[in-house]
Amino acid sequence: MRLKQHTLSIFFGAIFVLALIGQSFAGLSVFNDEQVAHGASTIGWLDFVTSSDFVVDVAENWQSEYLQFFLFILATIWLVQRGSPESKKPGEEGVGSDAEQLVGAHARPDSPKWAKVGGFRTWLYSNSLLLTMGAIFVLSWLVQLLAGTTVYNADQALHGQPPFTVAEYLVNADFWNRTLQNWQSEFLAVGSMVAFSIVLRQRGSSESKPVGAPHDATAVEG
């Protein structure tokens, strides 16, 4: 029974690992095809998954996903969308009172310890989700930048061009082309989810309003 209570996170954890493994083998095949086309030697799987070519592709996806989460969490504190279960109800904008958030003197016996103690620890815990998403975004974005610089310089060397420093690559069109093509898709996905959930339904999903709920019902779970 305990396992059943965690099937959602287990499911997504499992398909994440499978997708990452699949990406590594597909990417290795593409990389080695390019190596052969350029008259260079092929490499093994372990060498590929520890290479900048693989790391930059993974980091690109991670940083855009966590930027999406960071901005959505931040935006939903202050912005609302009438009719969407992804939004708070109009008039409920803001961080909420201590009583609503069950912190400090309003904490329950089973509330997390840092919700009760007050001061900096309660503030930190109150913003821990946003801070964690932001930190993962920044770190993965930096990894993308560093690995991307290495990959770009390898291509530069292949064409007899001088290498770029990290700072030079940061303002290079190649870096921002790779970055923005991921960002725009994430922003589209979140915006579509918010908008579609106003009028569309999925029976049994917590991301949808009840099938019979009116279109203008907001912050209603199925």
mmCIF file of N, CA, C and O in Angstrom, residues 16 19-20 22-31 34 48-65 140-152 169 174-175 177-179 181-182 186:
data_model
loop_
_atom_site.group_PDB
_atom_site.id
_atom_site.type_symbol
_atom_site.label_atom_id
_atom_site.label_comp_id
_atom_site.label_asym_id
_atom_site.label_seq_id
_atom_site.Cartn_x
_atom_site.Cartn_y
_atom_site.Cartn_z
ATOM 1 N N PHE A 16 11.638 8.827 -16.870
ATOM 2 C CA PHE A 16 12.746 9.764 -17.040
ATOM 3 C C PHE A 16 14.046 9.011 -17.272
ATOM 4 O O PHE A 16 14.806 9.322 -18.199
ATOM 5 N N ALA A 19 14.030 7.349 -20.697
ATOM 6 C CA ALA A 19 14.201 8.330 -21.767
ATOM 7 C C ALA A 19 15.641 8.822 -21.836
ATOM 8 O O ALA A 19 16.201 9.014 -22.927
ATOM 9 N N LEU A 20 16.264 9.026 -20.669
ATOM 10 C CA LEU A 20 17.652 9.486 -20.630
ATOM 11 C C LEU A 20 18.588 8.436 -21.217
ATOM 12 O O LEU A 20 19.508 8.749 -21.976
ATOM 13 N N GLY A 22 17.694 6.099 -23.372
ATOM 14 C CA GLY A 22 17.410 6.076 -24.805
ATOM 15 C C GLY A 22 18.086 7.218 -25.539
ATOM 16 O O GLY A 22 18.649 7.031 -26.629
ATOM 17 N N GLN A 23 18.055 8.406 -24.944
ATOM 18 C CA GLN A 23 18.719 9.562 -25.539
ATOM 19 C C GLN A 23 20.219 9.327 -25.669
ATOM 20 O O GLN A 23 20.835 9.707 -26.672
ATOM 21 N N SER A 24 20.805 8.690 -24.649
ATOM 22 C CA SER A 24 22.257 8.464 -24.679
ATOM 23 C C SER A 24 22.659 7.555 -25.831
ATOM 24 O O SER A 24 23.656 7.814 -26.514
ATOM 25 N N PHE A 25 21.889 6.504 -26.092
ATOM 26 C CA PHE A 25 22.227 5.592 -27.180
ATOM 27 C C PHE A 25 21.935 6.212 -28.548
ATOM 28 O O PHE A 25 22.715 6.050 -29.493
ATOM 29 N N ALA A 26 20.823 6.925 -28.648
ATOM 30 C CA ALA A 26 20.511 7.601 -29.914
ATOM 31 C C ALA A 26 21.545 8.688 -30.205
ATOM 32 O O ALA A 26 22.012 8.841 -31.342
ATOM 33 N N GLY A 27 21.902 9.445 -29.168
ATOM 34 C CA GLY A 27 22.896 10.490 -29.338
ATOM 35 C C GLY A 27 24.258 9.938 -29.708
ATOM 36 O O GLY A 27 24.975 10.531 -30.522
ATOM 37 N N LEU A 28 24.622 8.802 -29.112
ATOM 38 C CA LEU A 28 25.895 8.157 -29.440
ATOM 39 C C LEU A 28 25.929 7.758 -30.908
ATOM 40 O O LEU A 28 26.949 7.953 -31.590
ATOM 41 N N SER A 29 24.822 7.226 -31.398
ATOM 42 C CA SER A 29 24.760 6.820 -32.799
ATOM 43 C C SER A 29 24.942 8.017 -33.730
ATOM 44 O O SER A 29 25.698 7.951 -34.706
ATOM 45 N N VAL A 30 24.245 9.113 -33.408
ATOM 46 C CA VAL A 30 24.370 10.325 -34.232
ATOM 47 C C VAL A 30 25.797 10.870 -34.172
ATOM 48 O O VAL A 30 26.378 11.256 -35.198
ATOM 49 N N PHE A 31 26.363 10.902 -32.959
ATOM 50 C CA PHE A 31 27.722 11.427 -32.786
ATOM 51 C C PHE A 31 28.731 10.614 -33.590
ATOM 52 O O PHE A 31 29.588 11.181 -34.287
ATOM 53 N N GLU A 34 28.581 11.233 -37.287
ATOM 54 C CA GLU A 34 29.257 12.477 -37.642
ATOM 55 C C GLU A 34 30.776 12.315 -37.601
ATOM 56 O O GLU A 34 31.497 12.891 -38.429
ATOM 57 N N PHE A 48 30.864 8.824 -24.405
ATOM 58 C CA PHE A 48 29.873 9.773 -24.916
ATOM 59 C C PHE A 48 29.067 10.414 -23.799
ATOM 60 O O PHE A 48 28.856 11.629 -23.792
ATOM 61 N N VAL A 49 28.590 9.618 -22.828
ATOM 62 C CA VAL A 49 27.738 10.181 -21.774
ATOM 63 C C VAL A 49 28.513 11.086 -20.821
ATOM 64 O O VAL A 49 27.911 11.826 -20.040
ATOM 65 N N THR A 50 29.831 11.033 -20.872
ATOM 66 C CA THR A 50 30.638 11.947 -20.062
ATOM 67 C C THR A 50 31.224 13.069 -20.916
ATOM 68 O O THR A 50 32.046 13.847 -20.427
ATOM 69 N N SER A 51 30.779 13.168 -22.162
ATOM 70 C CA SER A 51 31.289 14.192 -23.067
ATOM 71 C C SER A 51 30.427 15.448 -23.002
ATOM 72 O O SER A 51 29.263 15.413 -22.591
ATOM 73 N N SER A 52 30.988 16.548 -23.435
ATOM 74 C CA SER A 52 30.248 17.811 -23.469
ATOM 75 C C SER A 52 29.081 17.752 -24.445
ATOM 76 O O SER A 52 28.063 18.424 -24.245
ATOM 77 N N ASP A 53 29.204 16.944 -25.496
ATOM 78 C CA ASP A 53 28.125 16.839 -26.482
ATOM 79 C C ASP A 53 26.847 16.311 -25.844
ATOM 80 O O ASP A 53 25.755 16.801 -26.135
ATOM 81 N N PHE A 54 26.979 15.294 -24.993
ATOM 82 C CA PHE A 54 25.799 14.746 -24.320
ATOM 83 C C PHE A 54 25.336 15.660 -23.203
ATOM 84 O O PHE A 54 24.137 15.938 -23.055
ATOM 85 N N VAL A 55 26.275 16.168 -22.420
ATOM 86 C CA VAL A 55 25.935 17.004 -21.273
ATOM 87 C C VAL A 55 25.201 18.268 -21.706
ATOM 88 O O VAL A 55 24.228 18.676 -21.065
ATOM 89 N N VAL A 56 25.626 18.898 -22.790
ATOM 90 C CA VAL A 56 24.990 20.148 -23.204
ATOM 91 C C VAL A 56 23.544 19.920 -23.626
ATOM 92 O O VAL A 56 22.666 20.740 -23.342
ATOM 93 N N ASP A 57 23.267 18.794 -24.280
ATOM 94 C CA ASP A 57 21.888 18.503 -24.692
ATOM 95 C C ASP A 57 20.990 18.260 -23.486
ATOM 96 O O ASP A 57 19.844 18.721 -23.446
ATOM 97 N N VAL A 58 21.504 17.520 -22.496
ATOM 98 C CA VAL A 58 20.727 17.261 -21.285
ATOM 99 C C VAL A 58 20.500 18.553 -20.502
ATOM 100 O O VAL A 58 19.383 18.850 -20.066
ATOM 101 N N ALA A 59 21.567 19.342 -20.335
ATOM 102 C CA ALA A 59 21.465 20.583 -19.564
ATOM 103 C C ALA A 59 20.515 21.578 -20.216
ATOM 104 O O ALA A 59 19.799 22.304 -19.525
ATOM 105 N N GLU A 60 20.500 21.622 -21.545
ATOM 106 C CA GLU A 60 19.584 22.520 -22.249
ATOM 107 C C GLU A 60 18.135 22.228 -21.876
ATOM 108 O O GLU A 60 17.343 23.136 -21.618
ATOM 109 N N ASN A 61 17.795 20.957 -21.866
ATOM 110 C CA ASN A 61 16.426 20.569 -21.528
ATOM 111 C C ASN A 61 16.107 20.828 -20.061
ATOM 112 O O ASN A 61 15.023 21.316 -19.728
ATOM 113 N N TRP A 62 17.042 20.489 -19.187
ATOM 114 C CA TRP A 62 16.797 20.667 -17.755
ATOM 115 C C TRP A 62 16.604 22.130 -17.402
ATOM 116 O O TRP A 62 15.676 22.479 -16.666
ATOM 117 N N GLN A 63 17.467 23.001 -17.913
ATOM 118 C CA GLN A 63 17.365 24.402 -17.519
ATOM 119 C C GLN A 63 16.067 25.018 -18.012
ATOM 120 O O GLN A 63 15.453 25.824 -17.316
ATOM 121 N N SER A 64 15.595 24.630 -19.185
ATOM 122 C CA SER A 64 14.343 25.200 -19.679
ATOM 123 C C SER A 64 13.145 24.686 -18.888
ATOM 124 O O SER A 64 12.195 25.426 -18.614
ATOM 125 N N GLU A 65 13.198 23.412 -18.486
ATOM 126 C CA GLU A 65 12.105 22.855 -17.694
ATOM 127 C C GLU A 65 12.010 23.531 -16.332
ATOM 128 O O GLU A 65 10.925 23.897 -15.874
ATOM 129 N N SER A 140 21.905 24.283 -13.966
ATOM 130 C CA SER A 140 21.849 23.584 -15.248
ATOM 131 C C SER A 140 22.129 24.533 -16.407
ATOM 132 O O SER A 140 22.719 24.137 -17.418
ATOM 133 N N TRP A 141 21.735 25.801 -16.261
ATOM 134 C CA TRP A 141 22.033 26.806 -17.278
ATOM 135 C C TRP A 141 23.539 27.056 -17.361
ATOM 136 O O TRP A 141 24.098 27.187 -18.458
ATOM 137 N N LEU A 142 24.210 27.079 -16.224
ATOM 138 C CA LEU A 142 25.667 27.245 -16.208
ATOM 139 C C LEU A 142 26.362 26.029 -16.815
ATOM 140 O O LEU A 142 27.356 26.172 -17.551
ATOM 141 N N VAL A 143 25.854 24.837 -16.508
ATOM 142 C CA VAL A 143 26.420 23.625 -17.107
ATOM 143 C C VAL A 143 26.247 23.661 -18.617
ATOM 144 O O VAL A 143 27.167 23.311 -19.379
ATOM 145 N N GLN A 144 25.070 24.094 -19.075
ATOM 146 C CA GLN A 144 24.835 24.224 -20.506
ATOM 147 C C GLN A 144 25.837 25.186 -21.139
ATOM 148 O O GLN A 144 26.382 24.929 -22.213
ATOM 149 N N LEU A 145 26.066 26.312 -20.462
ATOM 150 C CA LEU A 145 26.999 27.318 -20.978
ATOM 151 C C LEU A 145 28.411 26.755 -21.092
ATOM 152 O O LEU A 145 29.081 26.916 -22.128
ATOM 153 N N LEU A 146 28.883 26.080 -20.041
ATOM 154 C CA LEU A 146 30.243 25.552 -20.044
ATOM 155 C C LEU A 146 30.410 24.417 -21.055
ATOM 156 O O LEU A 146 31.376 24.400 -21.829
ATOM 157 N N ALA A 147 29.462 23.477 -21.040
ATOM 158 C CA ALA A 147 29.546 22.361 -21.991
ATOM 159 C C ALA A 147 29.337 22.856 -23.416
ATOM 160 O O ALA A 147 29.987 22.375 -24.351
ATOM 161 N N GLY A 148 28.436 23.830 -23.581
ATOM 162 C CA GLY A 148 28.179 24.381 -24.901
ATOM 163 C C GLY A 148 29.397 25.082 -25.471
ATOM 164 O O GLY A 148 29.655 25.022 -26.685
ATOM 165 N N THR A 149 30.157 25.747 -24.624
ATOM 166 C CA THR A 149 31.389 26.401 -25.071
ATOM 167 C C THR A 149 32.375 25.375 -25.601
ATOM 168 O O THR A 149 33.001 25.573 -26.654
ATOM 169 N N THR A 150 32.501 24.249 -24.896
ATOM 170 C CA THR A 150 33.412 23.184 -25.328
ATOM 171 C C THR A 150 32.987 22.607 -26.675
ATOM 172 O O THR A 150 33.819 22.412 -27.570
ATOM 173 N N VAL A 151 31.688 22.337 -26.813
ATOM 174 C CA VAL A 151 31.177 21.773 -28.062
ATOM 175 C C VAL A 151 31.361 22.762 -29.211
ATOM 176 O O VAL A 151 31.775 22.392 -30.317
ATOM 177 N N TYR A 152 31.062 24.027 -28.939
ATOM 178 C CA TYR A 152 31.189 25.050 -29.985
ATOM 179 C C TYR A 152 32.643 25.206 -30.424
ATOM 180 O O TYR A 152 32.935 25.334 -31.614
ATOM 181 N N TYR A 169 31.172 33.123 -25.698
ATOM 182 C CA TYR A 169 30.095 32.224 -26.119
ATOM 183 C C TYR A 169 28.758 32.628 -25.507
ATOM 184 O O TYR A 169 27.704 32.436 -26.106
ATOM 185 N N ASP A 174 24.764 31.388 -31.279
ATOM 186 C CA ASP A 174 24.563 29.941 -31.166
ATOM 187 C C ASP A 174 24.031 29.566 -29.793
ATOM 188 O O ASP A 174 23.105 28.748 -29.675
ATOM 189 N N PHE A 175 24.593 30.185 -28.749
ATOM 190 C CA PHE A 175 24.139 29.889 -27.391
ATOM 191 C C PHE A 175 22.677 30.291 -27.200
ATOM 192 O O PHE A 175 21.873 29.522 -26.657
ATOM 193 N N ASN A 177 20.413 30.823 -29.524
ATOM 194 C CA ASN A 177 19.531 30.054 -30.391
ATOM 195 C C ASN A 177 19.158 28.738 -29.720
ATOM 196 O O ASN A 177 17.988 28.340 -29.697
ATOM 197 N N ARG A 178 20.155 28.060 -29.135
ATOM 198 C CA ARG A 178 19.902 26.795 -28.446
ATOM 199 C C ARG A 178 19.054 27.010 -27.202
ATOM 200 O O ARG A 178 18.216 26.170 -26.842
ATOM 201 N N THR A 179 19.269 28.137 -26.521
ATOM 202 C CA THR A 179 18.552 28.416 -25.280
ATOM 203 C C THR A 179 17.107 28.817 -25.540
ATOM 204 O O THR A 179 16.170 28.262 -24.953
ATOM 205 N N GLN A 181 15.146 28.435 -28.126
ATOM 206 C CA GLN A 181 14.241 27.468 -28.752
ATOM 207 C C GLN A 181 13.652 26.527 -27.708
ATOM 208 O O GLN A 181 12.541 26.015 -27.884
ATOM 209 N N ASN A 182 14.360 26.317 -26.608
ATOM 210 C CA ASN A 182 13.811 25.530 -25.507
ATOM 211 C C ASN A 182 12.856 26.353 -24.658
ATOM 212 O O ASN A 182 11.787 25.872 -24.257
ATOM 213 N N GLU A 186 8.639 25.733 -23.730
ATOM 214 C CA GLU A 186 8.156 25.570 -22.361
ATOM 215 C C GLU A 186 7.086 26.601 -22.028
ATOM 216 O O GLU A 186 6.079 26.290 -21.379
#
